[in-house]
């Protein structure tokens, strides 16, 4: 059967015409009334979840094995797959979900972290009179409002500035943004507004001010994508769906329909990736929600199936928080190659991205140096020349693969619509493809509607509008204060727990270890500069974390924020997980190596570390070389041509600075390129050259040596002969 676009007529169709008939104020009142009715209906239809806490993974596996037949089996644990499971189970359907990796391990954890309608899609809709693009924006704006409502702890409105550098662009962009507000209607978060040049610089002081005319600020939503995905999965599990990560579909099961004589998909052969155990999971309907891997599952059903997905790679980078204001994002509407770049504060860091280029499908996408430098160059164009945008300030980088629906007429991925497609195969496999993060819920609703119709399942309408996700129901903006007062947590840690776990934050706090300090009383951090605590590792296992990678990338977001900090926390995380999961020493070592490989390739550590290699060129002025040689020889007092831990300890002791030997070993090892246990002059000059070029930043050895040199210089006796020997 040919694939069909699944759209919701009541939400998407007729807004403009209805507004014309009723008038704008009446239309706004009508839309608000419709949304409110939807929330009331959802609240009235729901009983409490069947489980106070999500069942353990072991219990879920037993349910998968021992259930004779499910109504729906969902393949894929991304946002859309988990959304399908939640939609189906809350309609009363017996539901299962399997994911071959971890929940949100693919595209759903590697987004721009925005919940948005799509300003650029509205522009295309207006310029090309494209009703489909308009409907997509309209739907996304409705879903944006719903997502901010049902997960208030994980999401919030974010003002985004659009700087204007040409006078004629100011009214052009203003009209476009106002239309964005108008299309949102009652779902508009806050009205957009215009800023003068001086006010724009006041809100975004690091902005390029030359030729700046002014700026327009509009609002979209921002969220913690991996945690949001996990909240959907956990909510589905609490309502009774059998959900299991690390369950790979090996093949699809089929049976012959006695009425038609056709072969129909009737389940899947599943393999527990962690143990190797295989068993069948039977279901009346199978939903394929595997994102970029959509076509591989379709080919399990029909090896001759035509591909309907065209993957597109989107790279993002993370930079220190000082690159952007804490509560204001930036949109570059027209980059050097026509793409859109966002520059956003997130988790006290700054995210910049994304790129958009064709790519091969892989479970382990790697950010390229070319894409990282493209983003950095675009950032330089919009930031003040006072701000030196350095390659060394890229703390993490990742690539996500968007599962765009192929349009045979398109020449590049930028022109492909983000509309979703529901495809029903001849054997009854239901596939959901395309779409975007913001519309996961409506995509799930359309998919389950199609599944119910095709397979004659008995279920009512969708009930997920207004349904709180785990942690959202009893959350409040001041919840963190109770955590501080009741448990003695640091304020920063308490805010983090409240914003990550919502009303479940108290359960994490109960697990927190005593610090032994006067304050904070509990909450031992995994790394000093981030608010993640050891108790989150124990709690993460309750949230189906099975590996160290799950913990550093999706239960916490350390890997996405700072790869070096994640690597520093790894040994302790593995130790805690090993204790809870009874890992052997060999298993612990395997987890360490796998997680380090993940950081090295998928989180940008490789491209970061390659900025300083034993082949790096030294491009310093003669005066700089002399200055750095003098600094080096203050440590290399014996003129050996290299410095060791002993040399550094000697200098530090002379200026009354204490540092343990393990820390010193780590500091020198960062610069010891040939790994011979000592830093040679050439290696030190390579480091200083890389720092000058902006390829390396935050080198502990460079800062340590500079500080020590300054302290040594202060201790040199000051001659007083010109003042006649003093007083």
XYZ file of C-alpha atoms in Angstrom:
727
model
C 0.000 0.000 0.000
C 1.349 3.413 -0.862
C 2.412 5.496 2.087
C 0.076 8.239 3.239
C 0.570 11.488 5.107
C -1.243 11.289 8.408
C -2.521 14.693 9.553
C -5.073 15.776 12.133
C -7.778 17.803 10.409
C -9.241 19.437 13.509
C -5.891 20.743 14.641
C -4.329 21.587 11.303
C -7.071 22.588 8.892
C -9.126 25.726 8.592
C -7.486 28.026 11.161
C -7.177 30.963 8.781
C -10.689 30.612 7.387
C -12.196 30.220 10.850
C -10.333 33.287 12.095
C -11.759 35.281 9.186
C -15.326 34.182 9.976
C -15.171 34.629 13.754
C -12.797 37.561 13.972
C -9.370 37.370 15.628
C -10.484 37.840 19.259
C -13.313 35.297 18.952
C -10.972 32.888 17.155
C -8.384 33.178 19.925
C -11.107 32.526 22.523
C -12.322 29.550 20.478
C -8.815 28.030 20.247
C -8.212 28.530 23.972
C -11.544 26.895 24.736
C -10.688 23.929 22.502
C -7.296 23.456 24.174
C -8.794 23.751 27.655
C -11.484 21.210 26.778
C -8.781 18.822 25.582
C -6.951 19.111 28.904
C -10.165 18.631 30.904
C -11.073 15.591 28.798
C -7.624 14.068 29.363
C -7.839 14.661 33.111
C -11.329 13.160 33.404
C -10.519 10.051 31.344
C -7.528 9.024 33.389
C -7.094 6.791 36.330
C -3.772 6.863 38.150
C -0.915 4.861 36.578
C -1.029 1.159 37.411
C 2.512 1.301 38.818
C 3.725 3.833 41.353
C 7.238 3.199 40.039
C 8.274 1.743 36.677
C 8.825 -2.046 36.986
C 12.432 -3.246 36.866
C 13.952 -4.274 33.543
C 13.936 -7.899 34.688
C 10.198 -7.683 35.393
C 9.605 -6.103 32.004
C 11.503 -8.911 30.249
C 9.361 -11.496 32.033
C 6.228 -9.686 30.861
C 7.523 -9.684 27.280
C 8.263 -13.423 27.468
C 5.108 -14.526 29.252
C 2.440 -12.486 27.451
C 0.778 -14.659 24.798
C -0.039 -11.709 22.528
C 0.152 -7.930 22.780
C -2.161 -5.589 20.912
C 0.759 -3.417 19.821
C 4.524 -3.971 19.726
C 6.566 -0.830 19.114
C 10.094 -1.140 17.738
C 12.237 1.871 18.661
C 12.818 3.717 21.941
C 13.263 7.256 20.654
C 10.776 10.054 21.290
C 8.311 8.835 18.658
C 8.502 5.158 19.634
C 8.033 5.903 23.337
C 5.251 8.328 22.393
C 3.495 5.519 20.472
C 3.802 3.202 23.470
C 2.376 5.834 25.831
C -0.463 6.701 23.455
C -1.387 3.040 22.950
C -1.229 1.937 26.586
C -3.304 4.892 27.795
C -6.029 3.897 25.333
C -6.217 0.527 27.060
C -4.229 -1.437 24.495
C -1.854 -4.151 25.696
C 1.442 -2.576 24.676
C 5.113 -3.556 24.398
C 8.162 -1.590 23.304
C 11.675 -2.820 22.510
C 14.813 -0.786 21.771
C 18.116 -2.358 20.681
C 20.220 0.271 22.480
C 19.165 2.655 25.244
C 16.112 4.900 25.253
C 16.999 8.098 23.340
C 20.399 6.717 22.362
C 20.038 7.971 18.789
C 18.687 11.157 17.267
C 16.353 11.999 20.159
C 19.269 12.832 22.503
C 21.237 14.798 19.883
C 18.852 17.603 18.990
C 19.189 21.390 19.269
C 17.187 21.076 22.538
C 14.419 23.306 21.137
C 10.664 22.737 21.297
C 9.609 24.893 18.378
C 7.117 25.417 15.612
C 9.786 26.192 13.042
C 10.163 29.838 12.059
C 11.952 28.928 8.822
C 9.172 26.513 7.829
C 6.605 29.282 8.275
C 8.735 31.484 6.013
C 8.720 28.749 3.345
C 4.978 28.272 3.780
C 4.327 31.965 3.149
C 6.871 32.491 0.366
C 5.809 29.353 -1.542
C 2.128 29.348 -0.484
C 2.709 25.833 0.846
C -0.293 24.722 2.913
C 1.495 21.570 4.127
C 4.335 23.625 5.655
C 1.751 25.901 7.291
C -0.098 22.940 8.756
C 3.133 21.502 10.086
C 3.995 24.778 11.862
C 0.460 25.040 13.244
C 0.619 21.490 14.582
C 4.088 22.002 16.070
C 3.022 25.172 17.901
C 0.101 23.291 19.452
C 2.439 20.480 20.491
C 4.974 22.973 21.844
C 2.370 24.327 24.256
C 1.325 20.837 25.319
C 4.894 19.670 25.956
C 5.674 22.712 28.091
C 2.513 21.918 30.055
C 3.055 18.198 30.665
C 6.770 18.345 31.544
C 7.327 21.736 33.208
C 10.435 20.522 35.043
C 12.219 19.550 31.826
C 11.125 22.445 29.618
C 10.675 26.206 29.668
C 10.137 29.139 27.287
C 13.345 30.682 25.906
C 13.661 34.130 24.304
C 15.654 34.007 21.061
C 17.190 37.104 19.514
C 17.325 37.667 15.787
C 19.914 40.449 15.215
C 19.299 42.732 12.241
C 22.155 44.398 10.331
C 20.212 46.002 7.441
C 17.379 48.509 7.838
C 15.108 46.881 5.262
C 15.327 43.543 7.116
C 13.800 44.946 10.298
C 10.184 45.224 9.023
C 10.609 42.032 6.950
C 11.653 39.904 9.922
C 9.198 41.675 12.242
C 6.237 40.735 10.034
C 7.453 37.119 9.839
C 7.877 36.791 13.597
C 4.512 38.421 14.278
C 2.903 35.921 11.919
C 4.598 33.193 13.978
C 2.880 34.598 17.087
C -0.417 34.851 15.213
C -0.303 31.256 13.976
C 0.383 30.128 17.565
C -2.777 31.930 18.685
C -3.616 31.094 22.297
C -0.558 28.838 22.348
C 1.771 31.825 21.938
C 4.268 31.672 24.807
C 4.997 35.413 24.938
C 4.667 38.169 22.363
C 7.710 38.970 20.264
C 9.169 42.469 20.433
C 11.695 44.784 18.774
C 14.865 46.028 20.470
C 16.955 49.055 19.593
C 20.685 48.584 19.032
C 21.561 49.679 22.571
C 18.902 47.471 24.156
C 19.983 44.504 22.028
C 23.569 44.900 23.228
C 22.331 45.227 26.802
C 20.582 41.834 26.532
C 23.337 40.198 24.449
C 26.576 42.115 25.219
C 28.834 39.748 23.260
C 26.960 40.504 20.020
C 28.756 42.037 17.013
C 27.779 45.724 17.217
C 29.227 47.072 13.965
C 26.373 47.906 11.552
C 23.831 46.480 14.019
C 20.456 48.141 13.429
C 18.434 46.445 16.131
C 17.005 43.041 16.979
C 13.758 41.113 17.217
C 13.125 38.746 20.118
C 10.643 35.879 19.903
C 9.918 32.903 22.160
C 10.212 29.172 21.662
C 10.576 26.310 24.117
C 13.739 24.555 25.286
C 14.076 21.160 26.957
C 16.433 18.441 28.130
C 15.809 16.088 25.200
C 17.234 12.773 26.486
C 15.579 13.206 29.873
C 12.294 14.124 28.164
C 12.483 10.956 26.061
C 13.187 8.919 29.180
C 10.247 10.546 30.986
C 7.936 9.425 28.159
C 9.280 5.853 28.380
C 8.985 5.749 32.183
C 5.447 7.146 32.040
C 4.454 4.459 29.518
C 5.949 1.814 31.824
C 4.018 3.157 34.797
C 0.761 2.954 32.819
C 1.477 -0.713 32.074
C 3.500 -0.869 28.852
C 6.193 -3.563 28.809
C 9.225 -1.471 27.818
C 12.741 -2.856 27.503
C 15.959 -1.284 26.294
C 18.825 -3.377 24.876
C 16.310 -5.651 23.138
C 17.157 -6.046 19.467
C 14.646 -7.199 16.851
C 16.351 -10.011 14.958
C 13.468 -10.731 12.583
C 9.748 -10.133 12.157
C 7.273 -12.932 12.795
C 4.540 -13.608 10.255
C 1.412 -15.706 10.045
C -1.167 -16.355 7.346
C -4.508 -14.583 7.649
C -7.149 -17.372 7.338
C -9.674 -14.980 5.758
C -7.478 -13.409 3.057
C -4.685 -15.959 2.772
C -2.114 -13.128 3.028
C 0.973 -13.206 5.217
C 0.705 -10.693 8.073
C 3.302 -9.427 10.529
C 2.470 -10.968 13.923
C 5.368 -9.964 16.178
C 9.134 -10.068 16.349
C 11.985 -12.336 17.358
C 13.877 -10.352 20.006
C 17.369 -10.725 21.444
C 18.547 -9.409 24.809
C 21.741 -7.627 23.814
C 23.119 -7.910 27.360
C 22.670 -11.667 27.797
C 22.196 -13.023 24.272
C 18.867 -14.647 25.179
C 16.313 -14.765 22.334
C 12.519 -15.152 22.452
C 9.418 -14.265 20.424
C 7.134 -11.340 21.243
C 3.784 -11.737 19.502
C 1.436 -8.851 18.723
C -1.627 -8.077 16.618
C 0.161 -4.990 15.261
C 3.835 -4.040 14.967
C 4.834 -0.371 14.761
C 8.185 0.548 13.229
C 9.418 3.755 14.888
C 13.153 3.377 14.386
C 14.041 6.817 13.007
C 17.007 6.631 10.616
C 16.763 2.823 10.653
C 13.175 2.847 9.391
C 14.030 1.247 6.065
C 16.084 -1.581 7.610
C 12.997 -2.760 9.540
C 10.806 -2.295 6.462
C 13.189 -4.533 4.538
C 12.819 -7.205 7.246
C 9.171 -7.200 6.246
C 9.756 -6.878 2.481
C 13.292 -7.088 1.115
C 12.164 -5.196 -2.017
C 10.635 -2.273 -0.108
C 11.495 1.136 -1.566
C 13.446 3.380 0.793
C 11.399 6.290 2.156
C 13.984 7.878 4.477
C 16.865 10.127 3.534
C 19.226 10.688 6.468
C 20.649 14.130 7.203
C 23.473 14.799 9.672
C 23.197 17.663 12.120
C 26.295 18.558 14.141
C 26.204 20.625 17.349
C 28.999 21.924 19.539
C 29.041 22.938 23.202
C 31.061 25.919 24.398
C 31.501 27.579 27.809
C 28.537 29.475 29.221
C 30.264 32.849 28.899
C 29.710 32.777 25.129
C 26.007 33.615 25.594
C 23.733 35.264 28.170
C 22.129 32.861 30.656
C 18.588 33.425 29.378
C 18.790 34.608 25.771
C 19.428 32.605 22.615
C 20.498 33.791 19.175
C 19.295 32.845 15.692
C 21.436 33.349 12.607
C 18.748 33.215 9.874
C 21.103 33.160 6.900
C 24.530 31.593 7.250
C 27.214 31.708 4.560
C 25.694 28.650 2.856
C 22.027 29.445 3.540
C 21.541 27.261 6.598
C 20.174 28.368 9.961
C 22.383 28.371 13.065
C 21.114 28.565 16.648
C 23.321 29.801 19.485
C 21.607 28.891 22.760
C 22.257 28.762 26.512
C 21.668 25.242 27.869
C 22.569 23.692 31.233
C 24.813 26.720 31.957
C 26.744 26.048 28.745
C 26.252 27.304 25.182
C 25.035 25.114 22.307
C 25.766 26.124 18.711
C 24.374 24.328 15.663
C 23.230 22.783 13.537
C 24.541 21.637 10.180
C 22.397 19.877 7.600
C 24.111 17.548 5.164
C 23.466 14.113 3.601
C 25.047 11.230 5.499
C 25.282 7.469 5.703
C 23.158 5.689 8.295
C 25.210 4.524 11.256
C 24.408 3.810 14.922
C 27.530 5.760 15.906
C 27.670 9.087 14.005
C 30.866 11.106 14.467
C 31.085 14.921 14.308
C 33.544 16.023 11.636
C 36.193 18.695 12.098
C 34.842 20.421 8.979
C 31.375 20.819 10.513
C 32.800 21.975 13.843
C 34.835 24.677 12.113
C 31.846 25.727 9.981
C 29.813 26.383 13.140
C 32.721 28.228 14.791
C 33.130 30.482 11.751
C 29.434 31.360 11.767
C 29.595 32.110 15.479
C 32.563 34.441 14.870
C 30.475 36.429 12.378
C 27.883 37.262 15.017
C 30.023 37.817 18.111
C 32.011 40.896 18.997
C 35.658 41.005 17.929
C 36.414 41.366 21.663
C 35.312 37.732 22.062
C 37.952 35.371 20.708
C 36.098 32.300 19.434
C 38.627 29.508 19.996
C 38.603 25.953 18.718
C 39.905 24.892 22.113
C 36.688 26.114 23.746
C 34.651 23.357 22.121
C 33.946 21.196 25.163
C 31.874 18.572 23.357
C 30.495 17.935 19.873
C 28.035 15.443 18.502
C 26.239 14.465 15.325
C 22.591 13.410 15.113
C 20.949 11.780 12.111
C 17.556 13.242 11.164
C 15.187 10.698 9.588
C 13.822 12.989 6.871
C 11.207 11.639 4.493
C 12.554 11.405 0.958
C 11.069 13.649 -1.681
C 12.245 12.360 -5.099
C 12.087 15.881 -6.548
C 14.325 17.491 -3.929
C 17.955 18.205 -4.713
C 19.179 18.559 -1.138
C 18.043 17.818 2.400
C 17.288 21.469 3.168
C 14.242 21.379 0.894
C 12.799 18.205 2.405
C 9.731 18.801 4.544
C 9.773 17.680 8.166
C 6.184 16.376 7.849
C 5.706 12.863 9.131
C 4.495 9.909 7.112
C 2.568 6.819 8.202
C 3.209 3.840 5.931
C 1.185 0.618 6.011
C 2.841 -2.335 4.273
C 0.990 -5.145 2.480
C 1.609 -7.386 5.492
C 0.317 -4.821 7.987
C 3.587 -3.367 9.343
C 2.882 0.195 10.472
C 5.805 2.591 9.952
C 6.082 6.135 11.255
C 8.819 8.212 9.603
C 9.897 11.846 9.374
C 8.582 14.558 11.670
C 10.549 16.243 14.443
C 10.993 16.150 18.212
C 8.319 18.732 18.979
C 5.564 16.791 17.213
C 6.346 13.355 18.676
C 2.967 13.187 20.475
C 0.803 13.986 17.457
C 2.939 11.624 15.338
C 2.273 8.890 17.898
C -1.445 9.660 17.929
C -1.659 9.467 14.125
C 0.314 6.208 14.113
C -1.825 4.494 16.733
C -4.979 5.749 14.980
C -3.748 4.087 11.773
C -2.831 0.895 13.655
C -6.277 0.693 15.267
C -8.017 1.185 11.933
C -5.905 -1.274 9.928
C -5.864 -4.040 12.554
C -9.390 -3.528 13.932
C -8.185 -2.957 17.489
C -10.682 -1.895 20.129
C -9.618 1.427 21.611
C -10.908 4.933 22.112
C -9.389 8.271 21.110
C -5.952 9.451 22.184
C -5.662 10.678 25.767
C -2.131 12.105 25.806
C -2.977 15.815 25.451
C -2.506 17.207 28.934
C -1.203 13.934 30.374
C 1.676 14.734 32.734
C 4.948 12.950 32.136
C 6.818 11.419 35.069
C 8.013 14.095 37.456
C 5.789 16.886 36.143
C 2.551 16.624 38.082
C 3.651 17.951 41.491
C 6.651 19.982 40.334
C 6.825 23.682 41.169
C 9.493 26.345 40.539
C 10.256 26.456 44.276
C 10.456 22.691 44.815
C 14.254 22.876 45.050
C 14.001 24.984 48.239
C 12.386 22.039 50.044
C 15.268 19.836 48.895
C 17.764 22.274 50.404
C 15.822 22.622 53.645
C 14.819 18.975 54.118
C 17.996 17.212 53.021
C 20.842 19.726 53.289
C 21.730 19.769 49.590
C 23.634 22.594 47.928
C 21.273 25.032 46.238
C 22.827 24.374 42.800
C 22.485 20.610 43.245
C 18.909 20.958 44.480
C 17.972 23.106 41.466
C 19.523 20.532 39.158
C 17.652 17.623 40.777
C 14.333 19.479 40.637
C 14.875 20.403 36.976
C 15.879 16.842 36.047
C 13.568 14.602 38.079
C 10.708 16.953 38.943
C 8.667 15.662 41.859
C 10.823 12.499 41.875
C 13.823 14.557 43.027
C 13.055 13.662 46.657
C 13.700 9.995 45.895
C 17.155 10.883 44.564
C 17.837 13.074 47.598
C 16.989 10.178 49.924
C 19.756 8.139 48.288
C 22.358 10.904 48.616
C 25.484 10.119 50.631
C 26.582 12.174 53.636
C 29.504 14.446 52.682
C 31.066 14.674 56.153
C 31.190 18.473 55.778
C 29.329 21.163 57.662
C 27.658 22.067 54.360
C 26.333 20.550 52.199
C 25.227 17.764 54.509
C 24.487 15.294 51.701
C 25.202 15.106 47.969
C 28.722 14.035 46.958
C 29.430 15.379 43.465
C 30.762 13.231 40.628
C 32.879 16.146 39.382
C 33.382 19.435 41.171
C 32.169 21.842 38.446
C 28.866 20.082 37.668
C 25.905 19.499 40.030
C 25.593 15.773 39.303
C 25.809 13.669 42.474
C 26.638 10.018 43.140
C 23.057 9.237 44.157
C 21.977 9.825 40.561
C 24.005 6.801 39.478
C 22.053 4.557 41.841
C 18.766 6.144 40.784
C 19.733 5.893 37.111
C 19.797 2.107 37.405
C 16.147 2.273 38.519
C 15.567 4.238 35.309
C 16.857 1.304 33.224
C 20.475 2.487 32.853
C 22.517 -0.606 31.966
C 25.911 0.808 30.911
C 28.305 3.582 31.833
C 27.495 5.289 28.503
C 23.809 5.396 29.520
C 24.829 7.193 32.691
C 27.213 9.810 31.287
C 25.134 10.681 28.244
C 21.428 10.217 28.976
C 20.743 9.805 32.734
C 23.171 12.642 33.344
C 24.245 14.877 30.438
C 27.937 15.092 31.318
C 29.159 13.715 27.977
C 27.132 16.337 26.104
C 28.426 19.165 28.279
C 32.123 18.437 28.761
C 33.888 15.311 27.519
C 36.868 15.786 29.838
C 34.627 16.113 32.888
C 32.743 12.985 31.776
C 35.997 11.062 31.463
C 37.044 12.268 34.911
C 33.768 11.013 36.417
C 33.849 7.657 34.620
C 35.894 5.578 37.107
C 33.618 6.538 40.010
C 30.475 5.954 37.926
C 31.697 2.505 36.888
C 32.581 1.702 40.500
C 29.094 2.676 41.719
C 27.307 0.846 38.898
C 29.503 -2.206 39.400
C 28.554 -2.318 43.055
C 24.827 -2.108 42.271
C 24.870 -4.500 39.298
C 27.504 -6.945 40.622
C 29.969 -6.345 37.801
C 33.221 -8.281 37.771
C 36.529 -6.449 37.462
C 36.685 -7.512 33.808
C 33.207 -6.089 33.210
C 34.161 -2.803 34.887
C 37.200 -2.490 32.655
C 35.107 -3.253 29.584
C 32.610 -0.539 30.560
C 35.407 1.976 31.060
C 36.909 1.246 27.663
C 33.533 1.349 25.871
C 32.599 4.663 27.494
C 35.975 6.221 26.684
C 35.608 5.096 23.069
C 32.144 6.691 23.010
C 33.558 9.978 24.307
C 36.519 9.834 21.924
C 34.549 9.298 18.725
C 30.895 10.278 19.223
C 31.271 13.189 21.657
C 34.121 14.970 19.903
C 37.026 14.046 22.197
C 39.020 12.795 19.193
C 38.779 16.040 17.264
C 39.468 17.978 20.469
C 42.571 15.954 21.363
C 43.922 16.139 17.816
C 44.332 19.905 18.188
C 47.579 19.090 20.017
C 49.619 16.191 18.639
C 53.282 15.345 18.314
C 53.027 16.611 14.716
C 51.664 20.029 15.668
C 53.559 22.923 14.120
C 55.224 25.587 16.251
C 54.340 28.989 14.825
C 55.571 31.495 17.397
C 57.429 34.764 17.074
C 61.106 34.641 18.155
C 60.250 36.920 21.101
C 57.485 34.530 22.193
C 59.804 31.529 21.911
C 62.364 33.275 24.141
C 59.693 34.159 26.701
C 58.315 30.602 26.839
C 61.814 29.107 27.031
C 62.534 31.269 30.096
C 59.296 30.091 31.692
C 60.166 26.470 30.920
C 63.676 26.792 32.382
C 62.276 28.131 35.674
C 60.987 24.558 36.081
C 63.850 22.816 34.279
C 66.475 24.223 36.644
C 68.986 21.490 35.738
C 68.786 22.325 32.018
C 67.815 18.735 31.167
C 65.547 19.771 28.256
C 62.475 18.297 29.944
C 60.472 18.630 33.154
C 59.026 15.927 35.400
C 56.624 15.773 38.319
C 59.562 16.307 40.681
C 60.483 19.578 38.915
C 56.922 20.897 39.135
C 56.625 19.884 42.813
C 59.882 21.700 43.634
C 58.649 24.985 42.119
C 55.217 24.700 43.729
C 56.745 24.075 47.155
C 58.879 27.199 46.754
C 55.708 29.288 46.389
C 53.856 27.362 49.151
C 51.409 25.537 46.833
C 50.476 21.938 47.638
C 49.243 19.510 44.951
C 48.986 15.729 45.164
C 51.121 13.555 42.905
C 48.193 11.940 41.039
C 46.831 15.331 39.983
C 50.273 16.447 38.813
C 50.640 13.259 36.816
C 47.299 13.967 35.063
C 48.345 17.554 34.302
C 51.644 16.545 32.723
C 50.077 13.637 30.870
C 47.806 16.053 28.956
C 50.889 17.587 27.338
C 53.189 14.552 27.269
C 52.593 13.742 23.602
C 55.063 10.877 23.265
C 53.990 9.457 26.662
C 57.504 9.034 28.057
C 56.627 10.468 31.485
C 58.162 13.901 30.920
C 57.310 17.141 29.128
C 60.046 18.196 26.727
C 60.726 21.759 25.599
C 59.398 21.045 22.119
C 56.142 19.676 23.551
C 55.761 22.769 25.732
C 56.304 25.094 22.753
C 53.771 23.084 20.719
C 51.274 23.583 23.550
C 51.848 27.345 23.724
C 51.586 27.646 19.944
C 48.271 25.727 19.953
C 46.975 27.980 22.747
C 47.878 31.118 20.776
C 46.021 29.772 17.725
C 42.942 29.041 19.851
C 43.134 25.306 19.191
C 43.676 24.505 22.857
C 42.210 26.265 25.885
C 42.181 25.627 29.598
C 45.522 23.794 29.693
C 46.199 23.179 33.358
C 49.963 22.959 32.833
C 50.159 26.244 30.909
C 48.121 28.106 33.538
C 50.042 26.469 36.398
C 53.422 27.423 34.936
C 52.346 30.988 34.186
C 50.987 31.440 37.735
C 54.130 29.948 39.275
C 56.349 32.216 37.158
C 54.429 35.313 38.263
C 54.713 34.286 41.917
C 58.439 33.631 41.567
C 58.967 37.042 39.945
C 57.178 38.786 42.819
C 59.636 37.227 45.268
C 62.692 38.770 43.578
C 64.120 41.480 45.917
C 63.343 44.997 44.717
C 66.486 47.199 44.459
C 66.290 50.306 46.622
C 69.623 51.980 45.865
C 67.997 54.727 43.771
C 65.980 55.792 46.805
C 69.124 56.000 48.947
C 68.545 52.656 50.592
C 64.952 53.274 51.546
C 63.799 55.265 54.555
